[in-house]
Coordinates of C-alpha atoms in Angstrom, one line a residue:
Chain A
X1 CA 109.3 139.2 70.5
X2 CA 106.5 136.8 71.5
X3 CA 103.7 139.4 71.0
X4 CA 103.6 138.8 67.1
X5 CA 101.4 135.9 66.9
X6 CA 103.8 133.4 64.8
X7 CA 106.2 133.7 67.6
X8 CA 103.9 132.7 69.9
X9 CA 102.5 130.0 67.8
X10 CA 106.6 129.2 67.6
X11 CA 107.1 129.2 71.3
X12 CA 104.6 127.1 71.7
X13 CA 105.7 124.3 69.3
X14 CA 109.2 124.8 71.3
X15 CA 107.4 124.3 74.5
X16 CA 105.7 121.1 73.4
X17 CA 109.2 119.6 72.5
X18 CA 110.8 120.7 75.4
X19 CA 107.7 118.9 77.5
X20 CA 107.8 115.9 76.0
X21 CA 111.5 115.3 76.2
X22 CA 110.3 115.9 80.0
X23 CA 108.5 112.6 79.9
X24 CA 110.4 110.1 77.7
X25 CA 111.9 109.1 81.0
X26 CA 109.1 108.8 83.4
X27 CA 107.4 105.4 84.3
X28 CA 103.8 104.8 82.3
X29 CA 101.0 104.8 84.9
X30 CA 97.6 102.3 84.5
X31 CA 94.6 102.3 86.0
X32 CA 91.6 99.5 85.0
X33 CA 88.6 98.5 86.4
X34 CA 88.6 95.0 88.0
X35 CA 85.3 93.1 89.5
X36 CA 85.6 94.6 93.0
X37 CA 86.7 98.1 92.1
X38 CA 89.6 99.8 90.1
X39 CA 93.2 99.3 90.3
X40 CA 96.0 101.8 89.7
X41 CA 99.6 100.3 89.5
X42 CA 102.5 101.9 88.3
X43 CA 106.2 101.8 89.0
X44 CA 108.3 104.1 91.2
X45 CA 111.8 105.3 92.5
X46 CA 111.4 107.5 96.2
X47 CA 108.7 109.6 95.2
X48 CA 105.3 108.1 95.2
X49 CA 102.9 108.4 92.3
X50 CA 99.6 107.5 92.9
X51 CA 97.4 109.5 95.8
X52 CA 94.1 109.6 97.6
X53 CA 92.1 112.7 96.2
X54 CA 88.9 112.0 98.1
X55 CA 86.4 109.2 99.8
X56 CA 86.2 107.6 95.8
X57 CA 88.8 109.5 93.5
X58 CA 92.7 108.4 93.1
X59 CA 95.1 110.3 91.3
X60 CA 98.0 108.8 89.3
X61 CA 100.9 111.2 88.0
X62 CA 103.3 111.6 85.3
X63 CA 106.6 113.9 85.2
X64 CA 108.0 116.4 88.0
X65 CA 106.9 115.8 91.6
X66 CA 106.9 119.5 93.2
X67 CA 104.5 120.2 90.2
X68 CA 102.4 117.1 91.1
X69 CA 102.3 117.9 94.7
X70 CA 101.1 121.5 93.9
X71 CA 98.1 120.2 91.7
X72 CA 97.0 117.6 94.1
X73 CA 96.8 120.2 96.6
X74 CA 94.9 122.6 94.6
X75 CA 92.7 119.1 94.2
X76 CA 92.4 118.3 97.6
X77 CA 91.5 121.6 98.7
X78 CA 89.0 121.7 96.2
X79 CA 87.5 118.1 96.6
X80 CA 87.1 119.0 100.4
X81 CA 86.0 122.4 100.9
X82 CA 83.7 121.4 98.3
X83 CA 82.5 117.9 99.7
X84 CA 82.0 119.9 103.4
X85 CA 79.9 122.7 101.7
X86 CA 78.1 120.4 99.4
X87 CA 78.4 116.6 99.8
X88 CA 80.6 113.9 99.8
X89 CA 78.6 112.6 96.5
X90 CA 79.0 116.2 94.7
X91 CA 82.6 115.2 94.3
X92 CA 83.4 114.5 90.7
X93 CA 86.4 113.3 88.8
X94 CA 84.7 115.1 86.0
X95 CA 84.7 118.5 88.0
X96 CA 87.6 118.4 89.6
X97 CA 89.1 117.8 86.1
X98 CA 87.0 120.4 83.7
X99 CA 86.9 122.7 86.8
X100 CA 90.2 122.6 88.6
X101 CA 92.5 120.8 86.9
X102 CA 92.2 122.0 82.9
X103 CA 92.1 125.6 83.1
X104 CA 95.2 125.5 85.6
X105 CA 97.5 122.8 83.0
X106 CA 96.3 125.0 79.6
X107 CA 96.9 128.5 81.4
X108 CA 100.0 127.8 82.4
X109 CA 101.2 125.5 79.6
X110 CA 100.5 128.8 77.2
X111 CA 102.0 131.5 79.6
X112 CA 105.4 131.4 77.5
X113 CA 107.0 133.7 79.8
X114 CA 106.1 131.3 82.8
X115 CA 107.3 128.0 83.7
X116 CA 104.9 125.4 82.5
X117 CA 103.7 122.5 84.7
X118 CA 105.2 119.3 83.9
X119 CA 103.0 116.8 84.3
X120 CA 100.1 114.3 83.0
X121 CA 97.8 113.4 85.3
X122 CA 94.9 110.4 85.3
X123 CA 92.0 110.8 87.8
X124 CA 90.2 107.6 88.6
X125 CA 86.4 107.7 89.7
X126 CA 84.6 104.5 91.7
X127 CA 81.2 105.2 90.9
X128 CA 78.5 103.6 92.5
X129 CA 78.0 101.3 90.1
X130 CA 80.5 99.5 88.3
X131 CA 79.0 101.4 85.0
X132 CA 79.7 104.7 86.7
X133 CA 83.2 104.3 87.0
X134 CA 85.2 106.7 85.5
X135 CA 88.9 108.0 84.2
X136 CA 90.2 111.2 82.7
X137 CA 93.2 111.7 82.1
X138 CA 95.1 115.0 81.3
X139 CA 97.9 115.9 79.4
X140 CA 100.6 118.5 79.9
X141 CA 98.7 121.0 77.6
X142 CA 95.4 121.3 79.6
X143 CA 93.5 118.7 76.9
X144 CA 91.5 116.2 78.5
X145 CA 89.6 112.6 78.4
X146 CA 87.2 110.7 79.4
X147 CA 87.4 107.1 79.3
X148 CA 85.6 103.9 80.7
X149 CA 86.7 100.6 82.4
X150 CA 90.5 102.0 81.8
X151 CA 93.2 105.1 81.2
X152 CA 96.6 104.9 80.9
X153 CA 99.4 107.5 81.0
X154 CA 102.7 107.2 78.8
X155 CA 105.4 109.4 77.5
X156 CA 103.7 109.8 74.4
X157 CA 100.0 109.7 73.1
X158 CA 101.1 106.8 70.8
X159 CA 102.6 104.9 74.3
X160 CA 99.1 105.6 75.7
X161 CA 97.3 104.1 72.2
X162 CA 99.6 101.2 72.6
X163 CA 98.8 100.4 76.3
X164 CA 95.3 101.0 75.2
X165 CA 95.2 98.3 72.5
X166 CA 97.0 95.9 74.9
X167 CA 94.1 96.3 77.3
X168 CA 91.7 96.1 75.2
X169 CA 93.1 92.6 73.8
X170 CA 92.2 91.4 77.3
X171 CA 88.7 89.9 77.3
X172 CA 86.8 90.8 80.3
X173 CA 89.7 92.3 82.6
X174 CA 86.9 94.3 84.2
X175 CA 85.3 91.1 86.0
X176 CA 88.6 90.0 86.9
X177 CA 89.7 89.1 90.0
X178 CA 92.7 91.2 92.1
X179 CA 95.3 89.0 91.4
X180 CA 94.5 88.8 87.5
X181 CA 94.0 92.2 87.4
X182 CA 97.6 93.0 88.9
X183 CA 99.1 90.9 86.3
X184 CA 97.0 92.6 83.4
X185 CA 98.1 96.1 84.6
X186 CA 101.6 95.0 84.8
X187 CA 101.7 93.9 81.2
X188 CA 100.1 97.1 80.3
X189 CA 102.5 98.6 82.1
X190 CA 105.3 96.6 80.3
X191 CA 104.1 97.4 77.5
X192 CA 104.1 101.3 77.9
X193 CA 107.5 100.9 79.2
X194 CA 108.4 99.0 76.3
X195 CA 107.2 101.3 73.7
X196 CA 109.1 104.0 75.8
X197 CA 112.8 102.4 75.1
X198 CA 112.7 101.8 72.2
X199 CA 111.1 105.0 70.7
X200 CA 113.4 106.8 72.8
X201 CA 116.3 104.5 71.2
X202 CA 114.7 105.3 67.9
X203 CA 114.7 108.8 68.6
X204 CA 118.4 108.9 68.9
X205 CA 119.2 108.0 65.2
X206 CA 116.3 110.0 63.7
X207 CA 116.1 113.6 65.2
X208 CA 113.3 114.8 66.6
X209 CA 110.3 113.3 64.5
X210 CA 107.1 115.5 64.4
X211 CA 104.5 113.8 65.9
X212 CA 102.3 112.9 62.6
X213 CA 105.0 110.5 62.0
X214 CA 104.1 108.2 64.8
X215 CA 101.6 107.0 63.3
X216 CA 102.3 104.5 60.5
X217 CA 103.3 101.4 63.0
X218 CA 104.6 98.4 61.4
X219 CA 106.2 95.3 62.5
X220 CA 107.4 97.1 65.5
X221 CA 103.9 97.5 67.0
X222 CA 103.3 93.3 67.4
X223 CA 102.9 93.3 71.4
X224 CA 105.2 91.2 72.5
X225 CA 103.7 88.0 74.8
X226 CA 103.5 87.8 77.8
X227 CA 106.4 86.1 78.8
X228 CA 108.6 88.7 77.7
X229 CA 106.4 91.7 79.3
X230 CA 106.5 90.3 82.4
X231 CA 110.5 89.3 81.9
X232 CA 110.8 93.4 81.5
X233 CA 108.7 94.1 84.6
X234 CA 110.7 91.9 86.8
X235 CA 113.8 93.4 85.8
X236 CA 112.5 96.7 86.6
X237 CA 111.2 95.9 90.1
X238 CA 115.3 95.4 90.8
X239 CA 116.0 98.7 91.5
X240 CA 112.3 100.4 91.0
X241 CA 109.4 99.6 93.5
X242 CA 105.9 98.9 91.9
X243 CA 103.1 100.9 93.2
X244 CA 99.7 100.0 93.3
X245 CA 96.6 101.6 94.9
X246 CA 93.1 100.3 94.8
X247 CA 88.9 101.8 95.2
X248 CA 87.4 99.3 96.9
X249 CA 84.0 98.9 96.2
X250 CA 82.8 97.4 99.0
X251 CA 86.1 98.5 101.4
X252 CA 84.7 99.8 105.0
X253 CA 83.4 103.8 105.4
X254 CA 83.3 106.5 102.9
X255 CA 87.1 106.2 101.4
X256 CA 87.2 103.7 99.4
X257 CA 91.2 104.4 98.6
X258 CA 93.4 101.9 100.0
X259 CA 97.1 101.5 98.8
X260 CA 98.4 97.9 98.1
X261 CA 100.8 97.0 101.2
X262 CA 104.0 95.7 100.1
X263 CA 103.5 91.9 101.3
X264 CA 100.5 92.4 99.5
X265 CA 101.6 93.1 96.3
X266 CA 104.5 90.2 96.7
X267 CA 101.2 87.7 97.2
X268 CA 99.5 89.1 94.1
X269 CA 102.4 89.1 91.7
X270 CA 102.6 86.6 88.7
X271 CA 105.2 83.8 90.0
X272 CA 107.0 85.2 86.5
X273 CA 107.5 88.6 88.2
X274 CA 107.9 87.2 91.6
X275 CA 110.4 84.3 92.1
X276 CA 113.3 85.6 92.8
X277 CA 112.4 88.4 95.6
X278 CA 113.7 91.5 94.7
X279 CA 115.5 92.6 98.0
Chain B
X1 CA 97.3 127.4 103.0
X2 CA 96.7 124.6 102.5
X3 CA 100.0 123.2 102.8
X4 CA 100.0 122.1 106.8
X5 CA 96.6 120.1 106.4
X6 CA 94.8 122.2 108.5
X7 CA 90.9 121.9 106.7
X8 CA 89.5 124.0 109.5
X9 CA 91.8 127.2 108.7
X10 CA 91.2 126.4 104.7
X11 CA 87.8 127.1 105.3
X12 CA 88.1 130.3 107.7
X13 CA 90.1 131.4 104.4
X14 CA 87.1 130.9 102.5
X15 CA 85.0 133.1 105.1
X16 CA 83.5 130.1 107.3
X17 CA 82.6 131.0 110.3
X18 CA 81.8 128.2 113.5
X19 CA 80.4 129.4 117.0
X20 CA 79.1 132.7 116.4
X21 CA 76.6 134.0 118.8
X22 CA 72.8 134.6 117.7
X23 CA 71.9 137.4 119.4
X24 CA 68.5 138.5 120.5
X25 CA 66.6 135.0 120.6
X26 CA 66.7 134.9 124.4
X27 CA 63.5 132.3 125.4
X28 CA 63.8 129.5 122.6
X29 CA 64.2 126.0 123.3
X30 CA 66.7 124.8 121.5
X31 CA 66.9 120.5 121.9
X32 CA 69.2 119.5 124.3
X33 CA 67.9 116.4 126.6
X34 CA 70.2 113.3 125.8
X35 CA 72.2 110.7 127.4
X36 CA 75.5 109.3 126.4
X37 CA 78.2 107.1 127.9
X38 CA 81.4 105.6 126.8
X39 CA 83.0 103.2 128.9
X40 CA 86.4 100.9 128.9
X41 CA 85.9 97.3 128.6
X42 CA 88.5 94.3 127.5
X43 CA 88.8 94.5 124.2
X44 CA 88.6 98.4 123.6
X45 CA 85.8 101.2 124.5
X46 CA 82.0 101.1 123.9
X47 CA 80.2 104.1 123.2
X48 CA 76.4 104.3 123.3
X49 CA 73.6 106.9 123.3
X50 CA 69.5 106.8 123.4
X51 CA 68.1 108.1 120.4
X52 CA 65.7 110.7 121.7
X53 CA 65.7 114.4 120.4
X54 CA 63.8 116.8 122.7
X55 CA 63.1 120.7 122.9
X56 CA 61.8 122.1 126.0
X57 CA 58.8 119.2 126.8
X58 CA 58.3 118.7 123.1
X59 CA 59.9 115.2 121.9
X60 CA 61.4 115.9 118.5
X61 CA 62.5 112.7 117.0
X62 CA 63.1 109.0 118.6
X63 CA 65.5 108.1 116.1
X64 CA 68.7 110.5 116.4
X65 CA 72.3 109.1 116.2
X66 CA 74.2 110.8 118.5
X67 CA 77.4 108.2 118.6
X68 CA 78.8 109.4 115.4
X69 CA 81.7 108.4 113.3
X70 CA 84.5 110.7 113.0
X71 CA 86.7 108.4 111.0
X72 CA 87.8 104.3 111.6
X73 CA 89.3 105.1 114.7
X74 CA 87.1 107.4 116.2
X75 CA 83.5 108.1 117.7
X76 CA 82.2 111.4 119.0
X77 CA 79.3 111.2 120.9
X78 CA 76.8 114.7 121.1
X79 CA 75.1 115.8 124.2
X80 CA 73.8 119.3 123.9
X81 CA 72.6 121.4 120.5
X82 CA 72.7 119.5 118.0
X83 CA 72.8 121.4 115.6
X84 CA 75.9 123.0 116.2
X85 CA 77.6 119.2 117.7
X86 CA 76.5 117.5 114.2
X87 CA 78.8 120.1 112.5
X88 CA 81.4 120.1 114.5
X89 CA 81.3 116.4 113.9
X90 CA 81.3 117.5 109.8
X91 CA 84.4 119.8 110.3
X92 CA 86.1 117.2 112.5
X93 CA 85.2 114.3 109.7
X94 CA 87.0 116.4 107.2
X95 CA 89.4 117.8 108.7
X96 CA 90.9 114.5 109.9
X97 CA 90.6 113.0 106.0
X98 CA 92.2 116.5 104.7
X99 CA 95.1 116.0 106.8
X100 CA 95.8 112.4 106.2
X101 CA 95.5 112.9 102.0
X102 CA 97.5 116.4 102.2
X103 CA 100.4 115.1 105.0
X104 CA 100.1 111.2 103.6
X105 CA 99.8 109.8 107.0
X106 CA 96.6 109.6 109.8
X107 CA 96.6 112.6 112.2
X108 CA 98.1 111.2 115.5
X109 CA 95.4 110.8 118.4
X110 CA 96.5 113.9 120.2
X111 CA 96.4 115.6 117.0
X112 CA 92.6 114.8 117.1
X113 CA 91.9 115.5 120.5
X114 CA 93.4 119.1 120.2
X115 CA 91.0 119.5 116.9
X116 CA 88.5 119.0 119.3
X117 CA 89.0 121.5 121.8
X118 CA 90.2 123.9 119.3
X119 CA 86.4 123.6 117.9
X120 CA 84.7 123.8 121.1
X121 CA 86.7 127.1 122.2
X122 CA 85.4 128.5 119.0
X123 CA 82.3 127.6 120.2
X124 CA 82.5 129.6 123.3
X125 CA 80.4 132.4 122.5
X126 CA 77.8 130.5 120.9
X127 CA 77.9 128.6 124.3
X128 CA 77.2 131.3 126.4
X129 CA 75.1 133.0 124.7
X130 CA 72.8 129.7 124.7
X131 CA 72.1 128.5 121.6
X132 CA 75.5 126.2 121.1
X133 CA 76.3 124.5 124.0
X134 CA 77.7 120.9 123.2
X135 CA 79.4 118.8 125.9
X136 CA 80.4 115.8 124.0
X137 CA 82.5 112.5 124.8
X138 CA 85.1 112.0 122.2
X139 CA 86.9 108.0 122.1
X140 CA 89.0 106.7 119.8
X141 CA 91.8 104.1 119.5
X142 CA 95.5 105.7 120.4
X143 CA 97.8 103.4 117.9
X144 CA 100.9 104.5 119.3
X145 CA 99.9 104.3 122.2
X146 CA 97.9 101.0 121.9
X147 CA 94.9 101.7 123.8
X148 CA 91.6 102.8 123.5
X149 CA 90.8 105.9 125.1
X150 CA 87.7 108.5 126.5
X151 CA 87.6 111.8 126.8
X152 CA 85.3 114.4 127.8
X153 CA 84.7 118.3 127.8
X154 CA 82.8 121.1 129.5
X155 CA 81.1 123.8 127.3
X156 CA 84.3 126.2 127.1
X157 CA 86.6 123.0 125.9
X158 CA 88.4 121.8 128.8
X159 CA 89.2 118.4 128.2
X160 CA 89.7 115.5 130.5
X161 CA 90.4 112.2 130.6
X162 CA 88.4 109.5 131.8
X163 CA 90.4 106.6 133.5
X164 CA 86.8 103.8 133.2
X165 CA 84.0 106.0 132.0
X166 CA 82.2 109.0 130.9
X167 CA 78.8 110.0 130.5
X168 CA 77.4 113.1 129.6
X169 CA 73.5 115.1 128.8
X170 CA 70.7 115.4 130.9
X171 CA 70.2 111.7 132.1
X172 CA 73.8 111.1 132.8
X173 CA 73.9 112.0 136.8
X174 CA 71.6 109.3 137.4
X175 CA 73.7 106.4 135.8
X176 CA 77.2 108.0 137.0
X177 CA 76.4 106.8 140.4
X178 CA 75.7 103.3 139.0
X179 CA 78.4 103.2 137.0
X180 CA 80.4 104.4 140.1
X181 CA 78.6 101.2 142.1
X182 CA 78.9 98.9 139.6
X183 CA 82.4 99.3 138.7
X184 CA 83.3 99.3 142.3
X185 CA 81.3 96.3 143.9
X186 CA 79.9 94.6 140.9
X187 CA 81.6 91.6 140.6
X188 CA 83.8 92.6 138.1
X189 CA 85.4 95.9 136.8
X190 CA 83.9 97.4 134.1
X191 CA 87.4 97.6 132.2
X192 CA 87.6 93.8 132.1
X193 CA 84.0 92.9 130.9
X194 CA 84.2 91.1 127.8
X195 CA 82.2 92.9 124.1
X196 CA 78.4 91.2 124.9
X197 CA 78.7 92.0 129.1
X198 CA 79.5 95.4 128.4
X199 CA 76.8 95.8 125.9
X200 CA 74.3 94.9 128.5
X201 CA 75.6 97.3 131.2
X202 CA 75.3 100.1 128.5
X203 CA 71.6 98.6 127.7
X204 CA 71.0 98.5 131.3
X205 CA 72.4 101.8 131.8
X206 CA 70.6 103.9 128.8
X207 CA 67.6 102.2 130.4
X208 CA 67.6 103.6 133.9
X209 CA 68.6 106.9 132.4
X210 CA 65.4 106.8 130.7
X211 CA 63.6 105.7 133.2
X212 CA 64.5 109.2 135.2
X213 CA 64.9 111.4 132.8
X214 CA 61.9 112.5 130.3
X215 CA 64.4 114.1 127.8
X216 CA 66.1 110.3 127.3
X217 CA 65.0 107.9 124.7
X218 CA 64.0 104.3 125.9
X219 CA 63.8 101.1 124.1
X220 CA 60.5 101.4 122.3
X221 CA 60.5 97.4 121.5
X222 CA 57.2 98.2 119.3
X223 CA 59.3 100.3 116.5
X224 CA 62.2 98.2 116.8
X225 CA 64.1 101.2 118.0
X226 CA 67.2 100.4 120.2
X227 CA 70.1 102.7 121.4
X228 CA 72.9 103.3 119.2
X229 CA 76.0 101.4 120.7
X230 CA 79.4 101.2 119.0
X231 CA 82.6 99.0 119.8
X232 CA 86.0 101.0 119.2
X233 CA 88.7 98.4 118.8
X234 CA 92.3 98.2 117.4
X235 CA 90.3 97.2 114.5
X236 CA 88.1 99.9 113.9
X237 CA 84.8 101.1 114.7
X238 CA 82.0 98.3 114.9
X239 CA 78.3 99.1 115.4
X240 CA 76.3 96.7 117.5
X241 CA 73.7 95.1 115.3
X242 CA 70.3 96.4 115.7
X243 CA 69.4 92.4 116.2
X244 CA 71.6 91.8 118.8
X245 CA 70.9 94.7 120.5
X246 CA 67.2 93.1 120.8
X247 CA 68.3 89.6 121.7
X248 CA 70.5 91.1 125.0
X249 CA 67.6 93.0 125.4
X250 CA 65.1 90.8 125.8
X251 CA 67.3 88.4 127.5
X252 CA 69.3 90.5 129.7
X253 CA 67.5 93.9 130.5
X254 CA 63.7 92.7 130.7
X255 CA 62.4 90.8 133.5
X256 CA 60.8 87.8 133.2
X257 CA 57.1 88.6 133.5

């Protein structure tokens, strides 16, 4: 019945419902550039999240983990047969996403007859320069972004917008330092979380609103401070474990990617997220 | 597939192909004069090589690296074609980064070594057919194990282990009987030198191997051009300063004139 083409239009719609109920659930991801490279935190339960792709690309990921693992093979493969048969420096977050990533998500996403893979996915680029450095991020449905100094990725394109904003409100986050970046992502972070909650609490009373309707956002878009973000973060970190990964621009070798240790991460949290040790 | 990390049979997939004999070009000379050495001393191993590229009587280049990189833990130096040992040293560099992104933890030492024999026995036919013979010296720093270690090969990729030291290319018999001397009745094992009394031996070494064999690189003082010598440590992989190369030099391998 899907050949007529308002069934398939209908299928689809049903598909993009049924994916984003897939999400509401999953833990926002951030990634930002700081003054010695980028940083990529996020929080997670067993199942890590963010991943080495190649000597200066890091991949942060959304949704269900044997679909995740599947695309960051295709990625690695790609990233290294091409790096051996080309260079190292042909490498791109840009390729990988337009040429390997895109066409994959968006085929799959409109085989209605097939599973689709459920996942959002942000690629983080250290370019040479500071200036070069580069995100794209990709949704379930094969579209994708470019973006500069930061990308976030949330349930919902609104979560994302918000996170975005909150960033932004943060003069100069690229020049700063590890330990203030940390604490920037986190509230990021927080505030994806956040904005996760309470839409999905939201959701509950009104049923499935189309997605127009996001947009109008009153009172209930004021970020909340600080205090409060990081008061959510710390009560996550109970049973969750935070995750952070870093491109070190001046780090040793070629591969720049080096994950954040867990003492490491306890010496860079904000004393609000920190005191009492989560063990 | 991908799926067991194993970069060398992704790209035999793809129709790579490593080690095949060229036929009918009996005659040429391909490069192949070098000398190399890697030997145990306190803190970890030191690797060095002269710099010298040669084909038949012909010098190429004076400033090939021939102590290369395969990741933080490991150094492979080449002695033989180079072309063929510089991509083995490319497949090996992957392969080793492919399997640590893919499995999500570093290939285990023995893990490396067998990549490198599995390469060189691919290489057998290029090897006897004489236009990809590579004899190299592969050292790296064993984590579980906690120690640094050396390890050699013949052409068809036997590999060995050297207990102090291991040289290798066409100026090497001449310092194996020194190193043999000096590690015996010098007045201290090799393996207990500390980082700047090793780094002389190998200067002093590299030098007499120059001084017998044409196809060996000097120091040429003139360009500046010193041996490549590297430090493998717990730490990593630490190349000696070009500068300090030519203080030890000039205080330690030259006599006063």
């Amino acid at each position: 019945m899907y050949e007529e083409p308002y069934r398939w239009v209908e299928a689809v719609g049903n598909r993009r419902q049924y994916l984003d109920e897939q999400f509401t659930k999953g833990a926002p991801v951030v990634a930002l550039a700081y003054a010695d490279g980028i940083l990529m935190l996020t929080v997670s339960r067993g199942t890590p999240k963010l991943y080495e792709i190649y000597d200066r690309i890091a991949l942060g990921g959304m949704g269900h983990p044997a679909d995740l693992e599947k695309l960051r093979f295709s990625l690695l493969e790609m990233a290294h047969v091409e790096g051996f048969n080309r260079s190292p420096s042909d490498v791109t977050g840009a390729r990988l996403m337009k040429y390997g990533l895109a066409p994959t998500i968006k085929q799959a996403f409109e085989e209605i007859y097939k599973a689709p893979f459920i996942v959002k996915i942000l690629l983080a680029e250290l370019g040479l320069k500071p200036e070069r450095d580069m995100f794209l991020t990709i949704n379930y449905d094969g579209t994708f972004e470019e973006s500069r100094r930061w990308a976030a990725l949330g349930a919902t394109s609104a979560v994302q917008a918000r996170m975005g904003r909150y960033l932004e409100s943060q003069p100069g986050f690229s020049q700063a330092p590890l330990a203030q970046a940390v604490e920037i992502a986190l509230c990021a972070w927080a505030v994806g979380s956040l904005a996760q909650i309470s839409r999905e609490a939201s959701d509950g009373e009104s049923s499935s609103m189309p997605a127009s309707a996001e947009q109008p956002e009153g009172a209930g878009a004021v970020v909340p401070d600080k205090a409060v973000l990081l008061a959510h973060v710390r009560q996550i970190v109970t049973e969750k474990s935070l995750e952070g990964v870093l491109l070190e621009r001046n780090g040793p070798g070629a591969s720049k990617y080096r994950a954040l240790r867990p003492d490491e991460l306890d010496v860079l949290l904000p004393p609000a997220v920190n005191t009492p040790s989560p063990t | 597939m991908g799926m067991q990390g194993d970069f060398f049979q992704l790209l035999k997939e793809q129709g790579y192909q490593f080690g095949n004999p060229v036929g009918g070009v009996a005659g040429i000379d391909v490069p192949n004069g070098t000398t190399i050495l890697a030997l145990k001393y306190r803190d970890g191993v030191l690797v060095a090589g002269d710099r010298r590229a040669t084909a038949g009587n012909m010098v190429m280049y004076d400033r090939t690296d021939k102590v290369l990189e395969i990741d933080r833990h490991s150094v492979m130096a080449i002695a033989g074609v180079p072309a063929t040992a510089y991509e083995m040293v490319r497949v090996l560099e992957h392969s080793f980064k492919y399997y640590r992104r893919t499995q999500l933890q570093e290939l285990s030492f023995e893990g490396k070594l067998r990549a490198v024999s599995k390469l060189l026995k691919e290489n057998v036919p290029a090897a006897l057919a004489g236009t990809g013979a590579v004899v190299p010296v592969f050292a790296g720093y064993d984590h579980e194990q906690g120690a640094a270690k050396i390890y050699f090969y013949d052409i068809l990729g036997a590999e060995f282990e050297a207990v102090e030291y291991a040289v290798s290319g066409s100026g090497s018999p001449t310092i194996r009987g020194i190193l043999h001397y000096v590690n015996t009745w010098g007045p201290q094992p090799l393996a207990t030198l500390p980082e700047e009394q090793a780094t002389i031996q190998a200067l002093r070494l590299l030098t007499s191997a120059a001084e017998f064999d044409s196809a060996t690189g000097g120091v040429n003082r003139e360009l500046n051009l010193y041996p490549v010598v590297k430090l493998i440590t717990a730490a990593g992989v630490q190349t000696v300063a070009g500068d300090n190369l030519k203080r030890l030099y000039e205080t330690e391998v030259v006599r006063g004139v």
